[in-house]
Coordinates of C-alpha atoms in Angstrom, one line a residue:
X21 CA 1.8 -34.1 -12.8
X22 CA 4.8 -36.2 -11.6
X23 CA 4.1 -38.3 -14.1
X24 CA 3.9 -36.5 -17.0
X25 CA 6.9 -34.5 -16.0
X26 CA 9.3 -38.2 -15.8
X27 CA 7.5 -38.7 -19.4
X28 CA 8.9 -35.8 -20.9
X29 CA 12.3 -36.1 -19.7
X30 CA 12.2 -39.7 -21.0
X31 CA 11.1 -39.2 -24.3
X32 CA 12.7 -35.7 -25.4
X33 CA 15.3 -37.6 -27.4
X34 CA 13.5 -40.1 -29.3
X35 CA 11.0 -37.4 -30.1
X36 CA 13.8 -35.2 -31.5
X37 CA 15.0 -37.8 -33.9
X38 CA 12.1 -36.7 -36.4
X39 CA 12.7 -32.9 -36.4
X40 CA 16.5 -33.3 -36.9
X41 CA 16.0 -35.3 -40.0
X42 CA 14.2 -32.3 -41.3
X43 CA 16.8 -29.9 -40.5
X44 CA 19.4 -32.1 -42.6
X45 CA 19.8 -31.6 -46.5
X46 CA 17.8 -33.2 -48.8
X47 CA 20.0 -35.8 -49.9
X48 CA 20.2 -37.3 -46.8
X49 CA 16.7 -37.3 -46.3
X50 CA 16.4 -39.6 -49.6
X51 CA 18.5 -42.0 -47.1
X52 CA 17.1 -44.2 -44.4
X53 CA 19.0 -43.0 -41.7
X54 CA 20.8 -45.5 -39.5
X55 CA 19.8 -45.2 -35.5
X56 CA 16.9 -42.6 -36.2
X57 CA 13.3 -42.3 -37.4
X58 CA 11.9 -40.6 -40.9
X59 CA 8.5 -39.0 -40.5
X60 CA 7.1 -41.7 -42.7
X61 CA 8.6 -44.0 -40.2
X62 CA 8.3 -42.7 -36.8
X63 CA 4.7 -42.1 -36.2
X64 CA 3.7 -46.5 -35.5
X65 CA 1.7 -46.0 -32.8
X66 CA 0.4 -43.8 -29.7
X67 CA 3.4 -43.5 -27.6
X68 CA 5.4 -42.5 -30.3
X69 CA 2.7 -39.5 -31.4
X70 CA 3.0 -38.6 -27.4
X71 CA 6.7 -38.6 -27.4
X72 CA 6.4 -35.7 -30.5
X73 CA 3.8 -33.8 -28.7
X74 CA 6.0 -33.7 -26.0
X75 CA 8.7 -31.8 -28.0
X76 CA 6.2 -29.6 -29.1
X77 CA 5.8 -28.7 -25.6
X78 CA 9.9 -28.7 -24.4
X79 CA 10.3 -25.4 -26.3
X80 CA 7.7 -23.6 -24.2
X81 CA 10.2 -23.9 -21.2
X82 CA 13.3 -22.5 -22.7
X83 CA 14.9 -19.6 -21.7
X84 CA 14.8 -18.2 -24.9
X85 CA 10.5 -18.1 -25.2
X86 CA 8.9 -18.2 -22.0
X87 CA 12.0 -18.2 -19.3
X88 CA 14.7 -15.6 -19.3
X89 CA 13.6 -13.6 -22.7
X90 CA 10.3 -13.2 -22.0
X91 CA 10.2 -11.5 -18.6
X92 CA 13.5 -9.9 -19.9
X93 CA 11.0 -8.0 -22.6
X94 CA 8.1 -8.3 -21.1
X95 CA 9.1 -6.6 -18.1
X96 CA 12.5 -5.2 -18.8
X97 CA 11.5 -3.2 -21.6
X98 CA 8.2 -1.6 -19.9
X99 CA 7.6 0.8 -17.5
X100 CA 7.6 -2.4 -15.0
X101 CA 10.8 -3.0 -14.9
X102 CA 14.2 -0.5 -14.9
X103 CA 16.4 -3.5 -16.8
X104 CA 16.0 -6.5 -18.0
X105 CA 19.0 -7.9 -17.9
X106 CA 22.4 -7.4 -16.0
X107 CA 24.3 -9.2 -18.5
X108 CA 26.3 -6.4 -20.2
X109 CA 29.7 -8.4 -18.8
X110 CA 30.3 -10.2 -22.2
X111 CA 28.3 -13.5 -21.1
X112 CA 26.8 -14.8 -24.3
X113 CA 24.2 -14.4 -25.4
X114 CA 22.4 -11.5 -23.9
X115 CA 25.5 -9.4 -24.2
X116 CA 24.5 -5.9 -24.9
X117 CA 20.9 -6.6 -24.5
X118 CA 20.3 -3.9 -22.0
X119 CA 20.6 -0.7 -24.5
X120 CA 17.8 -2.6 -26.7
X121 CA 15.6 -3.3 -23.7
X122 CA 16.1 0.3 -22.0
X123 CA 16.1 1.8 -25.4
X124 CA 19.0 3.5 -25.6
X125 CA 19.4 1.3 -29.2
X126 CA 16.5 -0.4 -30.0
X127 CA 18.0 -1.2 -33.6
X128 CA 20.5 -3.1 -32.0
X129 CA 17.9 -6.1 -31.9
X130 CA 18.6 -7.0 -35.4
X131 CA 22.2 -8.1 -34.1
X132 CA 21.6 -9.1 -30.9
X133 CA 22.5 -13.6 -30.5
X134 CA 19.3 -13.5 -27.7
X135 CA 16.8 -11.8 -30.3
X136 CA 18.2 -14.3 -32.9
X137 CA 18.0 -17.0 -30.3
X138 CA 14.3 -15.8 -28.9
X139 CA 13.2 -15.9 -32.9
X140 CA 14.5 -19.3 -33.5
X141 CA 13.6 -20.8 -30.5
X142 CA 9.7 -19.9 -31.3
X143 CA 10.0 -21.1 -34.9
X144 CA 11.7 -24.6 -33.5
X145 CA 8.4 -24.6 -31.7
X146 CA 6.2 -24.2 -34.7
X147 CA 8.5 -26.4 -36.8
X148 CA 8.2 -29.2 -34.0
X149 CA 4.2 -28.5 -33.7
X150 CA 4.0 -28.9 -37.7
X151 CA 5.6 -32.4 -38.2
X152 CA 4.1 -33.5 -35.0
X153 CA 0.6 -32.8 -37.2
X154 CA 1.9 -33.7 -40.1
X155 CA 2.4 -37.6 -38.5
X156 CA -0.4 -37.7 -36.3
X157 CA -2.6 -37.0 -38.9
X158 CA -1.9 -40.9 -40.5
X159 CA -0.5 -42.7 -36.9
X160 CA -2.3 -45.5 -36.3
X161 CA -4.5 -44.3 -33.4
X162 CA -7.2 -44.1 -31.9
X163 CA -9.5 -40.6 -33.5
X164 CA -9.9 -39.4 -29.8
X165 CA -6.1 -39.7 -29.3
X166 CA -5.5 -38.1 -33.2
X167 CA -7.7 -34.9 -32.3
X168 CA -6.1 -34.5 -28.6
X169 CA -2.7 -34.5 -29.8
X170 CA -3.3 -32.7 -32.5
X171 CA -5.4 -29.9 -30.9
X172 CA -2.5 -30.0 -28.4
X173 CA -0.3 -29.1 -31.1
X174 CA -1.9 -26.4 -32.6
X175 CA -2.5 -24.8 -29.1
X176 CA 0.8 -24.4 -28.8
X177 CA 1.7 -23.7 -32.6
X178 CA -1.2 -20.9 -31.6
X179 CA 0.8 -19.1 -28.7
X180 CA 4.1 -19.6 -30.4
X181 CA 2.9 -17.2 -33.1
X182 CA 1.2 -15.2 -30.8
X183 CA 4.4 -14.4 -29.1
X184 CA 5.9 -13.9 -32.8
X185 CA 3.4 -11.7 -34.3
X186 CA 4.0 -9.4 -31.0
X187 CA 6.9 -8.7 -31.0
X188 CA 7.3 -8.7 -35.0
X189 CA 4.6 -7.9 -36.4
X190 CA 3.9 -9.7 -39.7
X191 CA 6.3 -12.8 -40.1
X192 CA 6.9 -15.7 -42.1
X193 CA 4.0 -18.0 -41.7
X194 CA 4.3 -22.1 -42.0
X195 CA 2.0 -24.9 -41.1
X196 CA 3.3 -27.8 -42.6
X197 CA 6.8 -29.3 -42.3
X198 CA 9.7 -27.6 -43.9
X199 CA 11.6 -29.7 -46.7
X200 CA 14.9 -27.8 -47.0
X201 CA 15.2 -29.3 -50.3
X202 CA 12.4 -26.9 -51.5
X203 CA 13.5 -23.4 -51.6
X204 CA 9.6 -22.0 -51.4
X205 CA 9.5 -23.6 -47.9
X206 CA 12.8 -22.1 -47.0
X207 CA 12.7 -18.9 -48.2
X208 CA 8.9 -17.7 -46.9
X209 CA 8.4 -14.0 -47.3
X210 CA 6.8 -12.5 -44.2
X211 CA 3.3 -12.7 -44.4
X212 CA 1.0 -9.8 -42.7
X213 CA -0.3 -9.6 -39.1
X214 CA -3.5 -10.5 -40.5
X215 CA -2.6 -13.4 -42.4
X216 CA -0.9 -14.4 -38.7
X217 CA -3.4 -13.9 -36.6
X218 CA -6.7 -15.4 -39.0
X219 CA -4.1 -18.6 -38.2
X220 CA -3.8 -18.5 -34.4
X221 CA -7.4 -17.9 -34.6
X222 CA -8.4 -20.6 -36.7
X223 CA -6.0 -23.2 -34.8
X224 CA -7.3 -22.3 -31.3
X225 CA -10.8 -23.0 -33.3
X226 CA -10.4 -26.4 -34.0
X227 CA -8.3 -26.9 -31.1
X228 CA -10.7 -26.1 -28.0
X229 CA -13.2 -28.7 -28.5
X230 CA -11.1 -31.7 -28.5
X231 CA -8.7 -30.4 -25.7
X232 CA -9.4 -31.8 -22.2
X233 CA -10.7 -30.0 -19.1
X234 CA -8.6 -29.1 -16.4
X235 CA -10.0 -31.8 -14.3
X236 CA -9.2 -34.4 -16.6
X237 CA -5.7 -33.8 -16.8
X238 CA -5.8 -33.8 -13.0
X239 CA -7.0 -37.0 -12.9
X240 CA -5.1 -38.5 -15.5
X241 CA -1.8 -37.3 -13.5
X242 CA -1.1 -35.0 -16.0
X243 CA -1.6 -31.2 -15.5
X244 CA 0.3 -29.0 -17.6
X245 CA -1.1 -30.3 -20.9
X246 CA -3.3 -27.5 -22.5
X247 CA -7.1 -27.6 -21.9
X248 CA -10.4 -26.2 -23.2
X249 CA -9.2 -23.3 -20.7
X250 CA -6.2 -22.8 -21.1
X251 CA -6.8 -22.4 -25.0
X252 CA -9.4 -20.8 -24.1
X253 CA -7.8 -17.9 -22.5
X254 CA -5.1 -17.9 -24.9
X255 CA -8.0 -16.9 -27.8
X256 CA -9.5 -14.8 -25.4
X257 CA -5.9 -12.5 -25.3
X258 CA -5.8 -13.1 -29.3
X259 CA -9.1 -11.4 -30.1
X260 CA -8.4 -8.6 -27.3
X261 CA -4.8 -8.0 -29.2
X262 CA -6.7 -8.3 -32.4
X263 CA -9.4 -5.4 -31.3
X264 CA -12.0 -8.1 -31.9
X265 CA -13.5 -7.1 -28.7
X266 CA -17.4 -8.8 -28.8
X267 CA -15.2 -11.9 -29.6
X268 CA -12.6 -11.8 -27.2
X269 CA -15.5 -11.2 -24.1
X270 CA -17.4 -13.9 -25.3
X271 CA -14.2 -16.3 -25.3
X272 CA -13.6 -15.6 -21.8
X273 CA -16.6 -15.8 -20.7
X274 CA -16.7 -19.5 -21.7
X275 CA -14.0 -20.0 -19.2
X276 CA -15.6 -18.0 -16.6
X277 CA -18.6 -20.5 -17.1
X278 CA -16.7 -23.9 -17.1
X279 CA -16.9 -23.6 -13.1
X280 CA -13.5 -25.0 -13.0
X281 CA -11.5 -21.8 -12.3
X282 CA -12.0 -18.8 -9.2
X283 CA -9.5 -16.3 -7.7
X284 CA -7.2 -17.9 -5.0
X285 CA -8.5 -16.2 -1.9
X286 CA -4.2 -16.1 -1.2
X287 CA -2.9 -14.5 -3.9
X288 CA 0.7 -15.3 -3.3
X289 CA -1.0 -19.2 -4.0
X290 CA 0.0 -18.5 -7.2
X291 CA 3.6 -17.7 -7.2
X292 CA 4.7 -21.1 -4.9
X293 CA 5.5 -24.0 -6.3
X294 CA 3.5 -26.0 -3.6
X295 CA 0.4 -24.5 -4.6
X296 CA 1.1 -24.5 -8.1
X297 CA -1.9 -25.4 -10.2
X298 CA -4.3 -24.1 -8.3
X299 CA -7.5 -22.5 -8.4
X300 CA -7.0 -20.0 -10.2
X301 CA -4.4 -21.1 -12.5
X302 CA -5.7 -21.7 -15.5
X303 CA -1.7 -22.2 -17.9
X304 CA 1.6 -22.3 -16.1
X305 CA 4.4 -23.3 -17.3
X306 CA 5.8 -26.3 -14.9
X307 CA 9.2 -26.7 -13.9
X308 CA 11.0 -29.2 -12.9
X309 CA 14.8 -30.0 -12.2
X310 CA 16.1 -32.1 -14.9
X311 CA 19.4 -33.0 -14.0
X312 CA 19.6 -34.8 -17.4
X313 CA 22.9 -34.4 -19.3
X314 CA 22.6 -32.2 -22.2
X315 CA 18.7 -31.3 -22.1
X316 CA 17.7 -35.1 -22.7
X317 CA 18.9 -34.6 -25.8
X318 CA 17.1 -31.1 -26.8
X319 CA 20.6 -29.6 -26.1
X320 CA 21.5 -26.8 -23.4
X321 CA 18.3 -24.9 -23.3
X322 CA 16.0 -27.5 -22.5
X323 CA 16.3 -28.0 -18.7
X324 CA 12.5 -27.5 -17.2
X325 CA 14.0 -25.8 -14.5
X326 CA 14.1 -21.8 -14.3
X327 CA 16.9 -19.5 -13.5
X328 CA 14.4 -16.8 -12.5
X329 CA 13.9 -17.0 -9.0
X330 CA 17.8 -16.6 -7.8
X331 CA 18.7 -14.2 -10.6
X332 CA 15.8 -11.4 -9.1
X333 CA 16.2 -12.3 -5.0
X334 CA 17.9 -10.2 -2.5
X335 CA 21.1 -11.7 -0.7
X336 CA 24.8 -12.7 -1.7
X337 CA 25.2 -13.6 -5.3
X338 CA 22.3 -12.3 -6.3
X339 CA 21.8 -10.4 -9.6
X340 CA 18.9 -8.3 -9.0
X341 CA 18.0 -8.4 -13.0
X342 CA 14.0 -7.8 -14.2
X343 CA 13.8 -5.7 -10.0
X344 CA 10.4 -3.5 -10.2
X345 CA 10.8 0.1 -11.1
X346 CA 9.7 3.0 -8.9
X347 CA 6.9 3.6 -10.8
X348 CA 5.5 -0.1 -10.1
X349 CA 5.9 0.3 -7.0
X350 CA 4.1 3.9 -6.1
X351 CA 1.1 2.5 -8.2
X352 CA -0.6 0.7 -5.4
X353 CA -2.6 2.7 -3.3
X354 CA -2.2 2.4 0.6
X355 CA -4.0 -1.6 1.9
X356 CA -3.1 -3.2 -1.5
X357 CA -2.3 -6.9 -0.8
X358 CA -0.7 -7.6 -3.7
X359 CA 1.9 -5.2 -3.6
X360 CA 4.4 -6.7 -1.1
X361 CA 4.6 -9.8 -3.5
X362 CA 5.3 -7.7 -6.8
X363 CA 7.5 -4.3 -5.7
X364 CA 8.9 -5.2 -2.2
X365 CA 10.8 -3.3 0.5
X366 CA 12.4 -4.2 3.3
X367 CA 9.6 -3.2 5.6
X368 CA 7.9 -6.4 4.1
X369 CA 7.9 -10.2 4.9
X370 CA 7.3 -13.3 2.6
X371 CA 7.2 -16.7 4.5
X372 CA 8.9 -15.5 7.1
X373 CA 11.8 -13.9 5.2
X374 CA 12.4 -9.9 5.3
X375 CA 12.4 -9.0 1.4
X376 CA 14.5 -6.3 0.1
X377 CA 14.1 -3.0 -1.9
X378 CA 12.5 0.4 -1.0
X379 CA 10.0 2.5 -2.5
X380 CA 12.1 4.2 -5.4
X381 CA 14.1 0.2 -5.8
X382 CA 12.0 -2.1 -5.0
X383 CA 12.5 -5.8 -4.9
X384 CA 10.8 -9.1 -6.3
X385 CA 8.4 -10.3 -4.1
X386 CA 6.5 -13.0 -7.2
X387 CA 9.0 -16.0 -9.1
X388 CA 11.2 -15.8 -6.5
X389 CA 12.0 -18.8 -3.8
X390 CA 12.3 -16.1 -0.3
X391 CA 15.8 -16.9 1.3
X392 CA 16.8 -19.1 -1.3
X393 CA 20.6 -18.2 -2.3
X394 CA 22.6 -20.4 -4.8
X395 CA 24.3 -22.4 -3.1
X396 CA 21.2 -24.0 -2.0
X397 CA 20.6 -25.5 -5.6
X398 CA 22.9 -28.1 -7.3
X399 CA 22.0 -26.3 -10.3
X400 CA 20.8 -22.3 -10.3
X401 CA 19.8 -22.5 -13.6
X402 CA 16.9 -25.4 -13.0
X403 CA 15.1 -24.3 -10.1
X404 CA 11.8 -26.0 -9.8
X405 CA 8.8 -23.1 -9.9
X406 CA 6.6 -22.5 -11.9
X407 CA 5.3 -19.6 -14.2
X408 CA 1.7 -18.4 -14.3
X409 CA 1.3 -18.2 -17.9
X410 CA -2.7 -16.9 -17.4
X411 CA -4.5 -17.0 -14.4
X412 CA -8.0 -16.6 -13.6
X413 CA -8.0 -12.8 -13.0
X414 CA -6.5 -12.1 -16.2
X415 CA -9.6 -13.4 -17.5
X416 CA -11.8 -11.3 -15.6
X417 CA -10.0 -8.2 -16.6
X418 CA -9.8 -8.9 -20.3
X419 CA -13.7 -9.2 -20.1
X420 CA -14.1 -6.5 -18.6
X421 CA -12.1 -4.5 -20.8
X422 CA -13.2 -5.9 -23.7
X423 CA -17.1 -5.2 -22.6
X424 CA -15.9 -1.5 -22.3
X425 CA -13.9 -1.7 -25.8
X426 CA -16.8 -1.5 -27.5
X427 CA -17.7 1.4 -29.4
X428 CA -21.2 1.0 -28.1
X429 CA -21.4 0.1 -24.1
X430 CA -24.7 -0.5 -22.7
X431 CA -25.5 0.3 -18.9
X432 CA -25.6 -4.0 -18.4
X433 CA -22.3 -4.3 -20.1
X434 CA -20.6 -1.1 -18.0
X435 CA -22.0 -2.8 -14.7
X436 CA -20.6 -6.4 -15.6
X437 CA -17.5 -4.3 -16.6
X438 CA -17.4 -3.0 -12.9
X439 CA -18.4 -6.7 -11.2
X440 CA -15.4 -8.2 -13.0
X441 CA -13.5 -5.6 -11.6
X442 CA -14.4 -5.3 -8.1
X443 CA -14.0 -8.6 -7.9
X444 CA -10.1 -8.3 -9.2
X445 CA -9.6 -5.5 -6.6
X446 CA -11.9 -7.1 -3.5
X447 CA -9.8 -10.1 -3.3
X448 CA -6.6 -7.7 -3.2
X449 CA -8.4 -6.0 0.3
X450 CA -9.8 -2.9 -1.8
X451 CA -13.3 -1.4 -1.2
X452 CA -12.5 1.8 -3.0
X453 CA -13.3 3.3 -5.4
X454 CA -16.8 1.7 -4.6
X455 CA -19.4 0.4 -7.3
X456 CA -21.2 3.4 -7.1
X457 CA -18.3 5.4 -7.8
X458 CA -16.9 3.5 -10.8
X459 CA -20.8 4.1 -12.2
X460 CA -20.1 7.6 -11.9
X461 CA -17.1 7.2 -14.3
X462 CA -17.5 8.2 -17.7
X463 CA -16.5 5.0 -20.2
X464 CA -13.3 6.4 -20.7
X465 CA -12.5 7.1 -17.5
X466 CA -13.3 3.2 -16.4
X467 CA -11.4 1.8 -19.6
X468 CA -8.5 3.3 -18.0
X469 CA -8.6 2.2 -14.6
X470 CA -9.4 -1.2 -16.2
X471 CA -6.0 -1.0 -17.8
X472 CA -4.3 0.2 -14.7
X473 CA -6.1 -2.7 -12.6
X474 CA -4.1 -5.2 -15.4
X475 CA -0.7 -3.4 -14.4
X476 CA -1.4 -4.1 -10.7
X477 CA -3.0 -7.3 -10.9
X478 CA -0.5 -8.5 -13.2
X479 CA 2.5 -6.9 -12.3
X480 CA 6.5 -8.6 -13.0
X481 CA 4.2 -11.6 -14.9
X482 CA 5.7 -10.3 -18.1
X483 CA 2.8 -9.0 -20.1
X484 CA 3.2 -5.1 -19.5
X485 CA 4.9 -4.3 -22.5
X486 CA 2.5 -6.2 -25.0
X487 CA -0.2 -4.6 -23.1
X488 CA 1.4 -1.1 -23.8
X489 CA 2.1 -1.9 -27.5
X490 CA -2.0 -3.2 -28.2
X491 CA -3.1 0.2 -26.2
X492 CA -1.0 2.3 -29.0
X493 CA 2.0 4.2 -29.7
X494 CA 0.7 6.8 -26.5
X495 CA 0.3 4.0 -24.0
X496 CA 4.3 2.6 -24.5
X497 CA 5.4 5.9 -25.5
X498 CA 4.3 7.7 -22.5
X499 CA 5.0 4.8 -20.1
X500 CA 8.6 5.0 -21.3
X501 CA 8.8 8.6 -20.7
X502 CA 7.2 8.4 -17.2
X503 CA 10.1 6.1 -16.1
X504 CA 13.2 8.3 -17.9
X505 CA 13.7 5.1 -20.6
X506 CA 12.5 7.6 -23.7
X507 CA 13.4 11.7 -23.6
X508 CA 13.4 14.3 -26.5
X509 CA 17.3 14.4 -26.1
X510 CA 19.4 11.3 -26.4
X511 CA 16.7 9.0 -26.7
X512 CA 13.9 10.1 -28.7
X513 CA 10.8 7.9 -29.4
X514 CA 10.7 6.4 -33.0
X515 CA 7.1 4.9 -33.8
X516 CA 9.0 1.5 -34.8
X517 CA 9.7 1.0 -31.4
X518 CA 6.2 -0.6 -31.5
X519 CA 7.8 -3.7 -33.0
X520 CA 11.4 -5.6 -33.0
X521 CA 13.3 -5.8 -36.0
X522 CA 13.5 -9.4 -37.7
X523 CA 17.0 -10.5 -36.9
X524 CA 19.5 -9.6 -39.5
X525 CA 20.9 -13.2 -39.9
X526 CA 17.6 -14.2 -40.9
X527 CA 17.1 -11.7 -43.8
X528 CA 20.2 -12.8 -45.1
X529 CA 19.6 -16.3 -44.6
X530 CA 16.4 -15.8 -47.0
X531 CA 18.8 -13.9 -49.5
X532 CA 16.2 -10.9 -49.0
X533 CA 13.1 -12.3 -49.6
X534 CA 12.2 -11.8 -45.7
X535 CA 11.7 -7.9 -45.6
X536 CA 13.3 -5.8 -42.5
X537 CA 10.8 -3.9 -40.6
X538 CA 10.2 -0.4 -42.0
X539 CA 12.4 2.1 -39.5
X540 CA 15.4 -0.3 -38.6

């Protein structure tokens, strides 16, 4: 892993040479540019294709995709977390984010520089994944290098939309390089959520089988790099998002069978950065600290580092942003060992450090370094932990819902249903309710405590609000309500809430060809 970490921070500005020259106008892209690399040009041999998969991967560690902006709405705006961000103090750019994130003006999204930033930042990705395939496709390399790099690529172009077509709904859709000196690829109406997801689905396809296992990239000194898994799990979520429920339960069982994940007897494994990788991990997103001037070249954003775990802890100069609500917190029943490391108090203990919070304000017990303040960093803003993109359990519980999503559930699928889950709730010290009282449920009743078990299991790991978007304009509606973010006074549910609006700069920027989303 080492080693593939000191690879990315050494080739991040080599690699970026060949998406800047597509981001310049066409005239200079008729020139050989001096110092830099034209697509035609760039992709000579293997270490050059590796440095542009690389960049494919840098964006997945920004703080505007999966750092600071997705826990911010992930968590922030659910029925997780009470705010997202405590950044209403005129600090660019998440300025005025909290009335979007606690609803108070949802519309404001269209405006707001970290939505605009968030949107970009997931489209660089794409952009970077398409010319990376673009070049591969001709490097001189070897085919077993060609497919891994590519398949790499379109993993990543796969969760990139996926995070896109979430929050957006349908949005433009590209897959080969944009030529700014073509106004068709600049201007790219927004194509539907179907057209969007038939894409993530067909490039998680063709991706799995050439993708490594997790044991290979352990040997090779390199985990972090997608696998069969990882992907793996990735389609899993897309086909359970997708209500393609026979599909999604047969993708995860495929990673249940590969015998190369299992639940971390310690749960709390999972949320230190010594034990990162584990077990049960089966996508994180590693961090390092890159003390490298200017990103390596990527710019600002591109330290590997997170600023989550100062910005949540208790202590002097701490924020408190993304703390777990109330609600979170009374959701555990009484023996729960997973609670004290998701909605603490200060009745509670993590590596010897006395945690903060109480039971109506609880505190961050997961992404967090215990005791850590910041003044014990050079840098708070490139702490080195990890984030569990998908682990292990998640798997179990999206085949178990998606056996019980079925509009017909046999009495084998109901029982598997049950296993998965006892197995989810045994490891966290629960016994109860028993098998024999889950079989007693109706298939309602267990589709619901299935969903529940995702909130508990997965709790402050910033899926909760897609979770309550998939499960219907009820599920987030009422969760809001529960927790005081939506009333029938001053802040009255609209059914567009179910998706962000596109950013206003970039409907402009198409001169109206990209459509706003219907309500905003």
């Amino acid at each position: 892993m080492e080693k593939y970490k000191k690879i990315i921070f050494a080739t991040l500005t080599i690699a970026m040479m060949v998406v800047v020259v597509w981001g310049c106008n066409k005239g200079f892209l008729d020139k050989k540019p001096i110092g830099q690399y034209t697509i035609e040009t760039y992709f000579t041999d293997e270490a050059k294709a590796f440095q542009a998969v690389v960049g494919v991967y840098d964006v997945s560690g920004w703080d505007k995709t999966f750092d600071r902006m997705f826990w911010t709405l992930g968590d922030g705006a659910s029925d997780d977390s009470n705010f997202g961000m405590n950044r209403d103090d005129g600090s660019p750019p998440y300025v005025d984010i909290n009335p979007i994130t606690d609803y108070a003006n949802v519309a404001e999204a269209k405006f707001s520089p970290a939505f605009e930033n968030m949107y970009k930042g997931f489209y660089e990705g794409i952009n970077r994944a398409n010319v990376a395939i673009n070049g591969i496709e001709t490097a001189p390399i070897s085919d077993q290098k060609k497919a891994r790099f590519i398949a790499e690529c379109k993993a990543l172009r796969a969760i990139y939309y996926f995070m896109l077509v979430n929050y957006y709904g349908g949005i433009p859709l590209f897959t080969k390089p944009i030529n700014p000196g073509n106004a068709d690829d600049v201007n790219m109406p927004r194509a539907t959520a179907r057209q969007v997801y038939d894409q993530i689905e067909k490039d998680l396809t063709e991706a799995i089988p050439a993708l490594p296992t997790k044991q290979a990239t352990i040997d090779e000194k390199m985990v972090g790099r997608v696998t069969k898994g990882a992907a793996g799990a990735l389609l899993a979520k897309v086909f359970l998002f997708d209500k393609k429920y026979t599909e999604a339960a047969a993708a995860a069982q495929v990673v249940m069978s590969s015998g190369e994940y299992n639940l971390n007897p310690d749960y709390y494994a999972n949320f230190v950065q010594a034990t990162a990788n584990g077990i049960e991990s089966v996508w994180e997103i590693q961090r390092v600290e890159n003390f490298t001037d200017n990103g390596g070249g990527w710019g600002p954003d591109s330290f590997d580092g997170t600023l989550t775990p100062i910005r949540v802890g208790c202590g002097n100069g701490m924020w408190g942003q993304n703390a777990p609500s109330g609600d979170l917190y009374s959701q555990f029943q009484p023996g729960d060992g997973r609670r004290k490391y998701t909605a603490t108090t200060t009745d509670d203990v993590i590596s010897g450090v006395t945690m903060c919070g109480n039971a109506g304000a609880p505190g961050m017990g997961k992404h967090v370094v215990p005791g850590k303040e910041i003044s014990d960093y050079k840098r708070y803003d490139i702490i080195p932990l990890n984030w569990p993109l998908f682990r292990f359990s998640d798997v179990l519980l999206m085949r178990s819902e998606a056996l019980m999503s079925e509009a017909s559930v046999g009495a084998a699928a109901k029982d598997e249903a049950i296993d998965l889950l006892l197995r989810v709730r045994n490891r966290a010290g629960l016994t109860l309710p028993s098998k024999t009282d889950y079989q007693s449920y109706n298939n309602d009743e267990l589709l619901r405590n299935i969903r529940n078990e995702r909130r508990l299991e997965l709790g402050m790991e910033a899926w909760r609000l897609l979770d309550l978007r998939r499960w219907g304009v009820d599920s987030l509606k009422n969760a809001l309500i529960r927790v005081g973010k939506i009333n029938t006074t001053t802040r009255p549910w609209e059914d567009h809430y179910m998706l962000y609006p596109i950013p206003q700069s970039e409907i402009e920027l198409s001169k109206g060809i990209v459509k706003q989303t219907p309500g905003y």
